[in-house]
Amino acid sequence: MLEAVMDQSLAIRNIKMSLRILNVLLIATIVIVSSCILLLLGLFVVALTVSGEKISKLVLDSNIDISFKFNGMTIFLNKDIMSNFVYDKSEAIILILLLMIFTLIFLSIFILLRKFVKSVIVGDVFTLRNSKRIELVGYSLLILSFLSNTVQAYLVSTVVHIFLNNNEIDNIEWIQSVSFRFFDINWSILLCSFIVWTIGRIFRYGSFLQEEYDETV
C-alpha cells in the first residue's frame, strides 16, 4: 500500500516537472513569436513611410547573395536575380498585414496554452476557464485553416511578382501558366481545430462534474 502511494506520488512529481518544462518552452516560444511580430511591425512602418524609389534603389545597390527554404523549395537570391526587383508598395503592405494577423493568431494560441498549463500545474484541471481556453485554441486553429494557404499563396505570388516579371515567366519554355489559389482550406489544420474544440467541450463537461462533486462533498 505504501509502495503504491509512493509510486503515485513519484508519477505526479514527474508530470508536474514535465508541465514546468513545457511552460518554460511555451514562454520561450511566446518571446520568439512576439519578436517576429515586432519585426513585422517595424517592416510595416518602413513600408508605409519609406518611398518605393528608395527601397528599390537600396535593394538594387545591395550585394545580396542568400538562400532560404520555403515549402520544400530552396530559393536563391543573388545580384542577378535582384536586378529584376520591382517594388509594389500596396502589395508589400498587404503581405505584411497578412503575416502579422497570421503570427498574432499563433501568439494567442501559445498564450492560451501557457495559461492552461500553468493552471494544471497548480491543480486546476477541469475548470470552466480551461475549457474556454481550449475551445478558443480550436477557434484559432479554425481561422488558421482558412488563412494558412491564403498567406502562403500571397507570399509566393508577391515574391514572383517582385523578382520575376510576367515577360520573363512567359519566356520560360517549361512554364505554361502560373496561377495561385488564394482561397483554399488547409484540411489538416481544420481537422485539428475540430479535435481541439471537442477536447474543450469534454473539459467543459468535466468542469460541471467537478462542480457537482465539490457541492456533494
Coordinates of N, CA and C in Angstrom, one line a residue:
M1 N 0.8 -1.2 0.0 CA 0.0 0.0 0.0 C 0.9 1.3 0.0
L2 N 1.9 1.3 0.9 CA 2.8 2.4 1.0 C 3.6 2.6 -0.3
E3 N 4.0 1.4 -0.9 CA 4.7 1.5 -2.1 C 3.9 2.0 -3.3
A4 N 2.6 1.7 -3.3 CA 1.7 2.2 -4.3 C 1.5 3.7 -4.2
V5 N 1.4 4.2 -3.0 CA 1.3 5.6 -2.7 C 2.5 6.4 -3.1
M6 N 3.7 5.8 -2.9 CA 5.0 6.4 -3.2 C 5.1 6.5 -4.8
D7 N 4.7 5.4 -5.4 CA 4.8 5.4 -6.9 C 3.9 6.4 -7.5
Q8 N 2.7 6.6 -6.9 CA 1.7 7.6 -7.4 C 2.3 9.0 -7.2
S9 N 2.9 9.2 -6.0 CA 3.5 10.5 -5.7 C 4.6 10.8 -6.7
L10 N 5.4 9.8 -7.0 CA 6.5 10.0 -7.9 C 6.0 10.3 -9.3
A11 N 4.9 9.6 -9.7 CA 4.3 9.9 -11.0 C 3.8 11.3 -11.1
I12 N 3.2 11.8 -10.0 CA 2.6 13.1 -10.0 C 3.8 14.2 -10.1
R13 N 4.9 13.9 -9.4 CA 6.0 14.8 -9.5 C 6.6 14.9 -10.9
N14 N 6.7 13.7 -11.5 CA 7.2 13.7 -12.9 C 6.3 14.4 -13.9
I15 N 5.0 14.3 -13.7 CA 4.1 15.0 -14.5 C 4.2 16.5 -14.3
K16 N 4.3 16.9 -13.1 CA 4.5 18.4 -12.8 C 5.8 18.9 -13.3
M17 N 6.8 18.1 -13.3 CA 8.1 18.5 -13.8 C 8.0 18.7 -15.3
S18 N 7.3 17.7 -16.0 CA 7.1 17.8 -17.5 C 6.3 19.1 -17.8
L19 N 5.3 19.4 -17.0 CA 4.5 20.5 -17.3 C 5.3 21.8 -17.1
R20 N 6.2 21.8 -16.1 CA 7.0 23.0 -15.8 C 8.0 23.3 -17.0
I21 N 8.5 22.2 -17.5 CA 9.4 22.3 -18.7 C 8.6 22.8 -19.9
L22 N 7.4 22.2 -20.1 CA 6.5 22.7 -21.2 C 6.2 24.2 -21.0
N23 N 6.0 24.6 -19.8 CA 5.7 26.0 -19.5 C 6.8 26.9 -19.9
V24 N 8.1 26.5 -19.6 CA 9.2 27.2 -20.0 C 9.4 27.3 -21.5
L25 N 9.1 26.2 -22.2 CA 9.2 26.2 -23.6 C 8.2 27.1 -24.3
L26 N 7.0 27.1 -23.7 CA 5.9 28.0 -24.2 C 6.3 29.4 -24.0
I27 N 6.9 29.8 -22.8 CA 7.3 31.2 -22.6 C 8.4 31.6 -23.6
A28 N 9.3 30.7 -23.9 CA 10.4 31.0 -24.9 C 9.7 31.1 -26.3
T29 N 8.8 30.3 -26.6 CA 8.1 30.4 -27.9 C 7.3 31.7 -28.0
I30 N 6.6 32.1 -26.9 CA 5.9 33.4 -26.9 C 6.9 34.6 -27.1
V31 N 8.0 34.5 -26.5 CA 9.0 35.6 -26.7 C 9.5 35.7 -28.2
I32 N 9.7 34.5 -28.8 CA 10.2 34.4 -30.2 C 9.1 35.0 -31.1
V33 N 7.9 34.5 -30.9 CA 6.8 34.9 -31.8 C 6.5 36.4 -31.6
S34 N 6.6 36.9 -30.4 CA 6.4 38.4 -30.1 C 7.5 39.2 -30.8
S35 N 8.7 38.6 -30.8 CA 9.8 39.3 -31.6 C 9.5 39.4 -33.1
C36 N 9.0 38.3 -33.6 CA 8.6 38.3 -35.0 C 7.5 39.3 -35.3
I37 N 6.6 39.5 -34.4 CA 5.5 40.5 -34.6 C 6.1 41.9 -34.5
L38 N 7.1 42.1 -33.6 CA 7.7 43.5 -33.6 C 8.5 43.7 -34.8
L39 N 9.2 42.7 -35.4 CA 9.9 42.8 -36.6 C 8.9 43.2 -37.8
L40 N 7.8 42.5 -37.8 CA 6.8 42.7 -38.9 C 6.2 44.1 -38.7
L41 N 6.0 44.6 -37.5 CA 5.5 45.9 -37.2 C 6.5 47.0 -37.7
G42 N 7.8 46.7 -37.5 CA 8.8 47.6 -38.0 C 8.8 47.7 -39.5
L43 N 8.7 46.5 -40.1 CA 8.6 46.5 -41.6 C 7.4 47.2 -42.1
F44 N 6.3 47.1 -41.4 CA 5.1 47.8 -41.8 C 5.2 49.3 -41.7
V45 N 5.9 49.7 -40.7 CA 6.2 51.2 -40.6 C 7.1 51.7 -41.7
V46 N 8.1 50.8 -42.0 CA 9.0 51.2 -43.2 C 8.2 51.2 -44.5
A47 N 7.4 50.2 -44.7 CA 6.6 50.1 -45.9 C 5.7 51.3 -46.1
L48 N 5.2 51.9 -44.9 CA 4.3 53.0 -45.0 C 5.0 54.3 -45.2
T49 N 6.2 54.4 -44.6 CA 6.8 55.8 -44.6 C 7.9 55.9 -45.6
V50 N 8.6 54.9 -46.0 CA 9.7 55.0 -47.0 C 9.1 54.8 -48.4
S51 N 9.6 55.7 -49.3 CA 9.1 55.6 -50.7 C 9.6 54.4 -51.4
G52 N 8.8 54.0 -52.4 CA 9.2 52.8 -53.2 C 10.5 53.0 -53.9
E53 N 10.8 54.2 -54.4 CA 12.0 54.5 -55.1 C 13.3 54.3 -54.2
K54 N 13.2 54.7 -52.9 CA 14.3 54.5 -52.0 C 14.5 53.0 -51.7
I55 N 13.4 52.2 -51.6 CA 13.6 50.8 -51.3 C 14.1 50.1 -52.5
S56 N 13.6 50.4 -53.7 CA 14.2 49.8 -54.9 C 15.6 50.1 -55.1
K57 N 16.0 51.4 -54.9 CA 17.4 51.7 -55.0 C 18.3 51.0 -54.0
L58 N 17.8 50.9 -52.8 CA 18.6 50.2 -51.7 C 18.8 48.7 -52.1
V59 N 17.7 48.1 -52.6 CA 17.8 46.7 -52.9 C 18.7 46.5 -54.2
L60 N 18.6 47.3 -55.2 CA 19.4 47.2 -56.4 C 20.8 47.5 -56.2
D61 N 21.1 48.4 -55.3 CA 22.5 48.7 -55.0 C 23.2 47.7 -54.0
S62 N 22.4 46.9 -53.3 CA 23.0 46.0 -52.4 C 23.6 44.8 -53.1
N63 N 24.5 44.1 -52.4 CA 25.1 42.9 -53.0 C 24.6 41.7 -52.2
I64 N 23.4 41.3 -52.5 CA 22.8 40.2 -51.8 C 23.1 38.8 -52.4
D65 N 23.4 37.9 -51.6 CA 23.6 36.5 -52.0 C 23.2 35.6 -50.9
I66 N 21.9 35.3 -50.8 CA 21.3 34.5 -49.8 C 20.4 33.4 -50.4
S67 N 20.1 32.4 -49.5 CA 19.2 31.4 -49.9 C 18.3 31.0 -48.7
F68 N 17.1 30.6 -49.0 CA 16.2 30.1 -47.9 C 15.2 29.1 -48.4
K69 N 14.7 28.3 -47.5 CA 13.8 27.2 -47.9 C 12.4 27.6 -47.6
F70 N 11.5 27.3 -48.5 CA 10.0 27.6 -48.3 C 9.2 26.5 -49.0
N71 N 8.4 25.7 -48.2 CA 7.5 24.7 -48.7 C 8.3 23.7 -49.5
G72 N 9.5 23.3 -49.1 CA 10.3 22.3 -49.8 C 11.1 22.8 -50.9
M73 N 11.0 24.1 -51.2 CA 11.8 24.7 -52.3 C 12.9 25.5 -51.6
T74 N 14.1 25.5 -52.3 CA 15.2 26.4 -51.9 C 15.3 27.5 -52.9
I75 N 15.1 28.7 -52.4 CA 15.1 30.0 -53.2 C 16.4 30.7 -53.0
F76 N 17.0 31.0 -54.1 CA 18.3 31.7 -54.1 C 18.1 33.1 -54.6
L77 N 18.7 34.0 -53.9 CA 18.6 35.4 -54.2 C 20.0 36.0 -54.4
N78 N 20.4 36.3 -55.6 CA 21.8 36.9 -55.8 C 21.6 38.2 -56.6
K79 N 22.7 38.7 -56.9 CA 22.7 40.1 -57.6 C 22.0 40.0 -58.9
D80 N 22.1 38.9 -59.7 CA 21.4 38.8 -61.0 C 19.9 38.8 -60.8
I81 N 19.5 38.0 -59.9 CA 18.0 37.9 -59.6 C 17.5 39.3 -59.1
M82 N 18.3 39.9 -58.2 CA 17.8 41.1 -57.6 C 17.7 42.3 -58.6
S83 N 18.4 42.1 -59.7 CA 18.4 43.2 -60.7 C 17.0 43.3 -61.3
N84 N 16.1 42.2 -61.2 CA 14.8 42.3 -61.7 C 13.8 42.8 -60.6
F85 N 14.3 43.3 -59.5 CA 13.5 43.7 -58.4 C 12.5 44.8 -58.8
V86 N 11.2 44.6 -58.5 CA 10.2 45.6 -58.8 C 9.4 45.8 -57.5
Y87 N 9.4 46.9 -56.9 CA 8.8 47.1 -55.6 C 7.3 47.6 -55.8
D88 N 6.4 46.9 -55.1 CA 5.0 47.3 -55.2 C 4.6 47.6 -53.7
K89 N 4.4 48.9 -53.4 CA 4.1 49.3 -52.0 C 2.8 48.7 -51.5
S90 N 1.8 48.7 -52.2 CA 0.5 48.2 -51.7 C 0.6 46.7 -51.5
E91 N 1.3 46.0 -52.4 CA 1.4 44.5 -52.3 C 2.2 44.2 -51.1
A92 N 3.3 44.9 -50.8 CA 4.1 44.7 -49.6 C 3.3 44.9 -48.3
I93 N 2.5 46.0 -48.3 CA 1.7 46.3 -47.1 C 0.7 45.2 -46.8
I94 N 0.0 44.8 -47.9 CA -1.0 43.7 -47.7 C -0.3 42.4 -47.2
L95 N 0.9 42.1 -47.7 CA 1.6 40.9 -47.3 C 2.0 41.0 -45.9
I96 N 2.5 42.1 -45.4 CA 3.0 42.3 -44.1 C 1.8 42.2 -43.1
L97 N 0.6 42.8 -43.5 CA -0.6 42.7 -42.7 C -1.1 41.3 -42.5
L98 N -1.1 40.5 -43.6 CA -1.5 39.1 -43.5 C -0.5 38.3 -42.6
L99 N 0.8 38.6 -42.8 CA 1.7 37.9 -41.9 C 1.6 38.2 -40.4
M100 N 1.2 39.5 -40.2 CA 1.0 40.0 -38.8 C -0.2 39.3 -38.2
I101 N -1.3 39.2 -39.0 CA -2.5 38.6 -38.5 C -2.2 37.1 -38.2
F102 N -1.6 36.5 -39.2 CA -1.2 35.0 -39.0 C -0.4 34.8 -37.8
T103 N 0.6 35.6 -37.5 CA 1.5 35.5 -36.4 C 0.8 35.8 -35.1
L104 N -0.1 36.8 -35.1 CA -0.9 37.1 -33.9 C -1.8 36.0 -33.5
I105 N -2.3 35.3 -34.4 CA -3.2 34.1 -34.1 C -2.3 33.0 -33.4
F106 N -1.1 32.8 -34.0 CA -0.2 31.9 -33.4 C 0.2 32.3 -31.9
L107 N 0.4 33.6 -31.7 CA 0.8 34.1 -30.4 C -0.4 33.9 -29.4
S108 N -1.6 34.1 -29.9 CA -2.8 33.9 -29.0 C -2.9 32.4 -28.6
I109 N -2.6 31.5 -29.5 CA -2.7 30.1 -29.2 C -1.6 29.7 -28.2
F110 N -0.4 30.2 -28.3 CA 0.6 29.9 -27.3 C 0.3 30.5 -26.0
I111 N -0.2 31.7 -25.9 CA -0.6 32.3 -24.7 C -1.7 31.5 -24.0
L112 N -2.7 31.1 -24.7 CA -3.8 30.3 -24.1 C -3.2 28.9 -23.6
L113 N -2.3 28.3 -24.4 CA -1.8 27.0 -23.9 C -0.9 27.2 -22.7
R114 N -0.2 28.3 -22.6 CA 0.6 28.6 -21.4 C -0.3 28.8 -20.1
K115 N -1.4 29.5 -20.3 CA -2.3 29.7 -19.2 C -3.0 28.4 -18.8
F116 N -3.3 27.5 -19.8 CA -3.8 26.2 -19.5 C -2.8 25.4 -18.7
V117 N -1.6 25.3 -19.2 CA -0.5 24.5 -18.5 C -0.3 25.0 -17.1
K118 N -0.2 26.4 -16.9 CA 0.0 27.0 -15.6 C -1.1 26.6 -14.6
S119 N -2.3 26.6 -15.1 CA -3.5 26.2 -14.2 C -3.4 24.8 -13.8
V120 N -3.0 23.9 -14.8 CA -2.9 22.5 -14.5 C -1.8 22.2 -13.4
I121 N -0.7 23.0 -13.5 CA 0.4 22.8 -12.6 C -0.1 23.0 -11.1
V122 N -0.9 24.0 -10.9 CA -1.4 24.3 -9.6 C -2.6 23.5 -9.2
G123 N -3.0 22.6 -10.1 CA -4.1 21.6 -9.7 C -5.5 21.9 -10.2
D124 N -5.6 23.1 -11.0 CA -6.9 23.4 -11.5 C -7.0 22.9 -12.9
V125 N -7.6 21.7 -13.1 CA -7.6 21.0 -14.4 C -8.9 21.2 -15.0
F126 N -10.0 20.5 -14.5 CA -11.3 20.6 -15.1 C -12.1 21.8 -14.6
T127 N -11.8 22.9 -15.2 CA -12.5 24.2 -14.8 C -13.1 24.7 -16.1
L128 N -14.1 25.6 -15.9 CA -14.8 26.2 -17.0 C -13.8 27.1 -17.7
R129 N -12.9 27.8 -17.0 CA -11.9 28.7 -17.6 C -11.0 27.9 -18.6
N130 N -10.6 26.7 -18.2 CA -9.7 25.9 -19.0 C -10.4 25.4 -20.2
S131 N -11.7 25.0 -20.1 CA -12.5 24.6 -21.2 C -12.6 25.7 -22.3
K132 N -12.8 26.9 -21.8 CA -12.9 28.1 -22.7 C -11.6 28.3 -23.4
R133 N -10.5 28.1 -22.7 CA -9.2 28.3 -23.3 C -9.0 27.3 -24.4
I134 N -9.3 26.1 -24.2 CA -9.1 25.0 -25.2 C -10.0 25.3 -26.4
E135 N -11.3 25.7 -26.1 CA -12.2 26.0 -27.2 C -11.7 27.2 -28.1
L136 N -11.1 28.2 -27.4 CA -10.5 29.3 -28.1 C -9.4 28.9 -29.0
V137 N -8.6 27.9 -28.5 CA -7.5 27.4 -29.3 C -8.1 26.7 -30.6
G138 N -9.2 26.0 -30.4 CA -9.8 25.3 -31.5 C -10.4 26.4 -32.5
Y139 N -11.0 27.5 -32.0 CA -11.5 28.5 -32.9 C -10.3 29.2 -33.7
S140 N -9.2 29.4 -33.0 CA -8.0 30.0 -33.6 C -7.5 29.1 -34.7
L141 N -7.4 27.8 -34.5 CA -7.0 26.9 -35.5 C -7.9 26.8 -36.7
L142 N -9.2 27.0 -36.4 CA -10.2 27.1 -37.5 C -9.9 28.3 -38.4
I143 N -9.6 29.4 -37.8 CA -9.3 30.6 -38.6 C -8.0 30.3 -39.4
L144 N -7.0 29.7 -38.8 CA -5.7 29.4 -39.5 C -6.0 28.5 -40.6
S145 N -6.9 27.5 -40.5 CA -7.2 26.6 -41.6 C -7.6 27.3 -42.9
F146 N -8.3 28.4 -42.7 CA -8.7 29.2 -43.9 C -7.7 30.2 -44.3
L147 N -6.9 30.7 -43.4 CA -5.9 31.7 -43.6 C -4.5 31.2 -44.1
S148 N -4.2 30.0 -43.7 CA -2.8 29.4 -43.9 C -2.5 29.4 -45.4
N149 N -3.3 28.8 -46.2 CA -3.0 28.7 -47.7 C -3.1 30.0 -48.4
T150 N -3.9 30.9 -47.9 CA -4.0 32.2 -48.5 C -2.7 33.0 -48.3
V151 N -2.2 33.0 -47.0 CA -0.9 33.7 -46.8 C 0.2 33.1 -47.6
Q152 N 0.3 31.8 -47.7 CA 1.3 31.1 -48.4 C 1.2 31.5 -49.9
A153 N 0.0 31.4 -50.5 CA -0.2 31.8 -51.9 C 0.2 33.2 -52.2
Y154 N -0.2 34.1 -51.3 CA 0.0 35.5 -51.5 C 1.5 35.8 -51.3
L155 N 2.2 35.1 -50.4 CA 3.7 35.3 -50.3 C 4.4 34.9 -51.5
V156 N 4.1 33.7 -52.1 CA 4.7 33.2 -53.3 C 4.4 34.1 -54.5
S157 N 3.1 34.6 -54.5 CA 2.7 35.5 -55.6 C 3.5 36.8 -55.5
T158 N 3.7 37.3 -54.3 CA 4.4 38.6 -54.2 C 5.9 38.4 -54.6
V159 N 6.5 37.3 -54.1 CA 7.9 37.0 -54.5 C 8.1 36.9 -56.0
V160 N 7.2 36.2 -56.6 CA 7.2 36.0 -58.1 C 7.1 37.3 -58.8
H161 N 6.1 38.2 -58.3 CA 5.9 39.5 -58.9 C 7.1 40.4 -58.7
I162 N 7.7 40.3 -57.6 CA 8.8 41.2 -57.3 C 10.1 40.9 -58.0
F163 N 10.4 39.6 -58.1 CA 11.7 39.2 -58.7 C 11.6 38.6 -60.1
L164 N 10.4 38.2 -60.5 CA 10.2 37.7 -61.9 C 9.0 38.5 -62.5
N165 N 9.3 39.3 -63.5 CA 8.2 39.9 -64.2 C 7.5 39.0 -65.2
N166 N 6.3 39.3 -65.6 CA 5.5 38.4 -66.5 C 6.2 38.0 -67.8
N167 N 6.9 39.0 -68.3 CA 7.6 38.7 -69.6 C 8.6 37.5 -69.4
E168 N 9.4 37.6 -68.3 CA 10.4 36.5 -68.1 C 9.7 35.2 -67.9
I169 N 8.6 35.2 -67.2 CA 7.9 33.9 -66.9 C 7.4 33.3 -68.2
D170 N 6.9 34.2 -69.1 CA 6.4 33.7 -70.4 C 7.5 33.1 -71.3
N171 N 8.7 33.6 -71.1 CA 9.8 33.2 -71.9 C 10.4 31.8 -71.4
I172 N 10.0 31.4 -70.3 CA 10.5 30.1 -69.8 C 9.6 29.0 -70.4
E173 N 10.3 28.1 -71.2 CA 9.6 27.1 -72.0 C 8.8 26.2 -71.2
W174 N 9.3 25.7 -70.1 CA 8.6 24.6 -69.3 C 7.5 25.1 -68.4
I175 N 7.3 26.5 -68.4 CA 6.2 27.0 -67.6 C 5.1 27.5 -68.6
Q176 N 4.0 26.8 -68.6 CA 2.9 27.1 -69.4 C 2.0 28.3 -68.9
S177 N 1.8 28.2 -67.6 CA 1.0 29.2 -66.9 C 1.2 29.2 -65.4
V178 N 1.0 30.3 -64.8 CA 1.1 30.4 -63.3 C -0.2 30.9 -62.7
S179 N -0.7 30.1 -61.7 CA -1.9 30.5 -61.1 C -1.8 30.3 -59.6
F180 N -2.5 31.0 -58.8 CA -2.4 30.9 -57.3 C -3.8 30.8 -56.8
R181 N -4.0 29.8 -55.8 CA -5.2 29.6 -55.1 C -5.2 30.3 -53.8
F182 N -5.8 31.5 -53.8 CA -5.7 32.4 -52.6 C -6.8 32.0 -51.6
F183 N -7.9 31.3 -52.0 CA -8.9 30.9 -51.1 C -9.0 29.4 -51.1
D184 N -8.4 28.8 -50.1 CA -8.3 27.4 -50.0 C -8.3 27.0 -48.6
I185 N -8.7 25.8 -48.3 CA -8.8 25.3 -46.9 C -7.6 24.4 -46.6
N186 N -7.0 24.5 -45.5 CA -6.0 23.6 -45.0 C -6.7 22.5 -44.2
W187 N -7.0 21.4 -44.8 CA -7.9 20.4 -44.1 C -7.2 19.8 -42.9
S188 N -5.9 19.7 -42.9 CA -5.2 19.1 -41.7 C -5.4 20.0 -40.5
I189 N -5.3 21.3 -40.6 CA -5.5 22.3 -39.5 C -7.0 22.3 -39.2
L190 N -7.8 22.2 -40.2 CA -9.3 22.2 -39.9 C -9.7 21.0 -39.0
L191 N -9.1 19.8 -39.3 CA -9.3 18.6 -38.5 C -8.8 18.8 -37.1
C192 N -7.6 19.4 -37.0 CA -7.0 19.6 -35.7 C -7.9 20.6 -34.8
S193 N -8.5 21.6 -35.5 CA -9.4 22.5 -34.8 C -10.6 21.8 -34.3
F194 N -11.2 20.9 -35.0 CA -12.3 20.2 -34.6 C -12.0 19.3 -33.4
I195 N -10.8 18.6 -33.4 CA -10.4 17.7 -32.3 C -10.2 18.6 -31.1
V196 N -9.5 19.7 -31.2 CA -9.2 20.5 -30.0 C -10.5 21.1 -29.5
W197 N -11.4 21.5 -30.3 CA -12.7 22.1 -29.9 C -13.5 21.0 -29.1
T198 N -13.4 19.7 -29.6 CA -14.1 18.6 -28.9 C -13.5 18.4 -27.6
I199 N -12.2 18.4 -27.5 CA -11.5 18.3 -26.2 C -12.0 19.4 -25.2
G200 N -12.1 20.6 -25.7 CA -12.6 21.7 -24.9 C -14.0 21.4 -24.4
R201 N -14.9 20.9 -25.2 CA -16.2 20.5 -24.7 C -16.2 19.4 -23.7
I202 N -15.3 18.5 -23.8 CA -15.1 17.4 -22.8 C -14.7 18.0 -21.5
F203 N -13.7 19.0 -21.6 CA -13.3 19.7 -20.3 C -14.4 20.5 -19.7
R204 N -15.3 21.1 -20.6 CA -16.4 21.8 -20.0 C -17.4 20.8 -19.3
Y205 N -17.6 19.7 -19.9 CA -18.4 18.7 -19.2 C -17.8 18.2 -17.9
G206 N -16.4 18.0 -17.9 CA -15.7 17.7 -16.8 C -15.7 18.7 -15.7
S207 N -15.8 20.0 -16.0 CA -15.9 21.0 -15.0 C -17.2 21.0 -14.3
F208 N -18.3 20.7 -15.1 CA -19.6 20.6 -14.5 C -19.7 19.4 -13.5
L209 N -19.1 18.3 -13.9 CA -19.0 17.1 -13.0 C -18.2 17.4 -11.7
Q210 N -17.1 18.2 -11.9 CA -16.3 18.6 -10.8 C -17.0 19.5 -9.8
E211 N -17.8 20.4 -10.4 CA -18.6 21.3 -9.5 C -19.7 20.5 -8.7
E212 N -20.3 19.6 -9.4 CA -21.3 18.7 -8.7 C -20.7 17.9 -7.6
Y213 N -19.5 17.4 -7.8 CA -18.8 16.6 -6.8 C -18.4 17.5 -5.6
D214 N -17.9 18.7 -5.9 CA -17.5 19.6 -4.8 C -18.7 20.0 -4.0
E215 N -19.9 20.2 -4.6 CA -21.1 20.6 -3.9 C -21.6 19.4 -3.0
T216 N -21.4 18.2 -3.6 CA -21.8 17.0 -2.8 C -21.0 16.7 -1.6
V217 N -19.6 17.0 -1.8 CA -18.7 16.8 -0.7 C -18.9 17.9 0.4

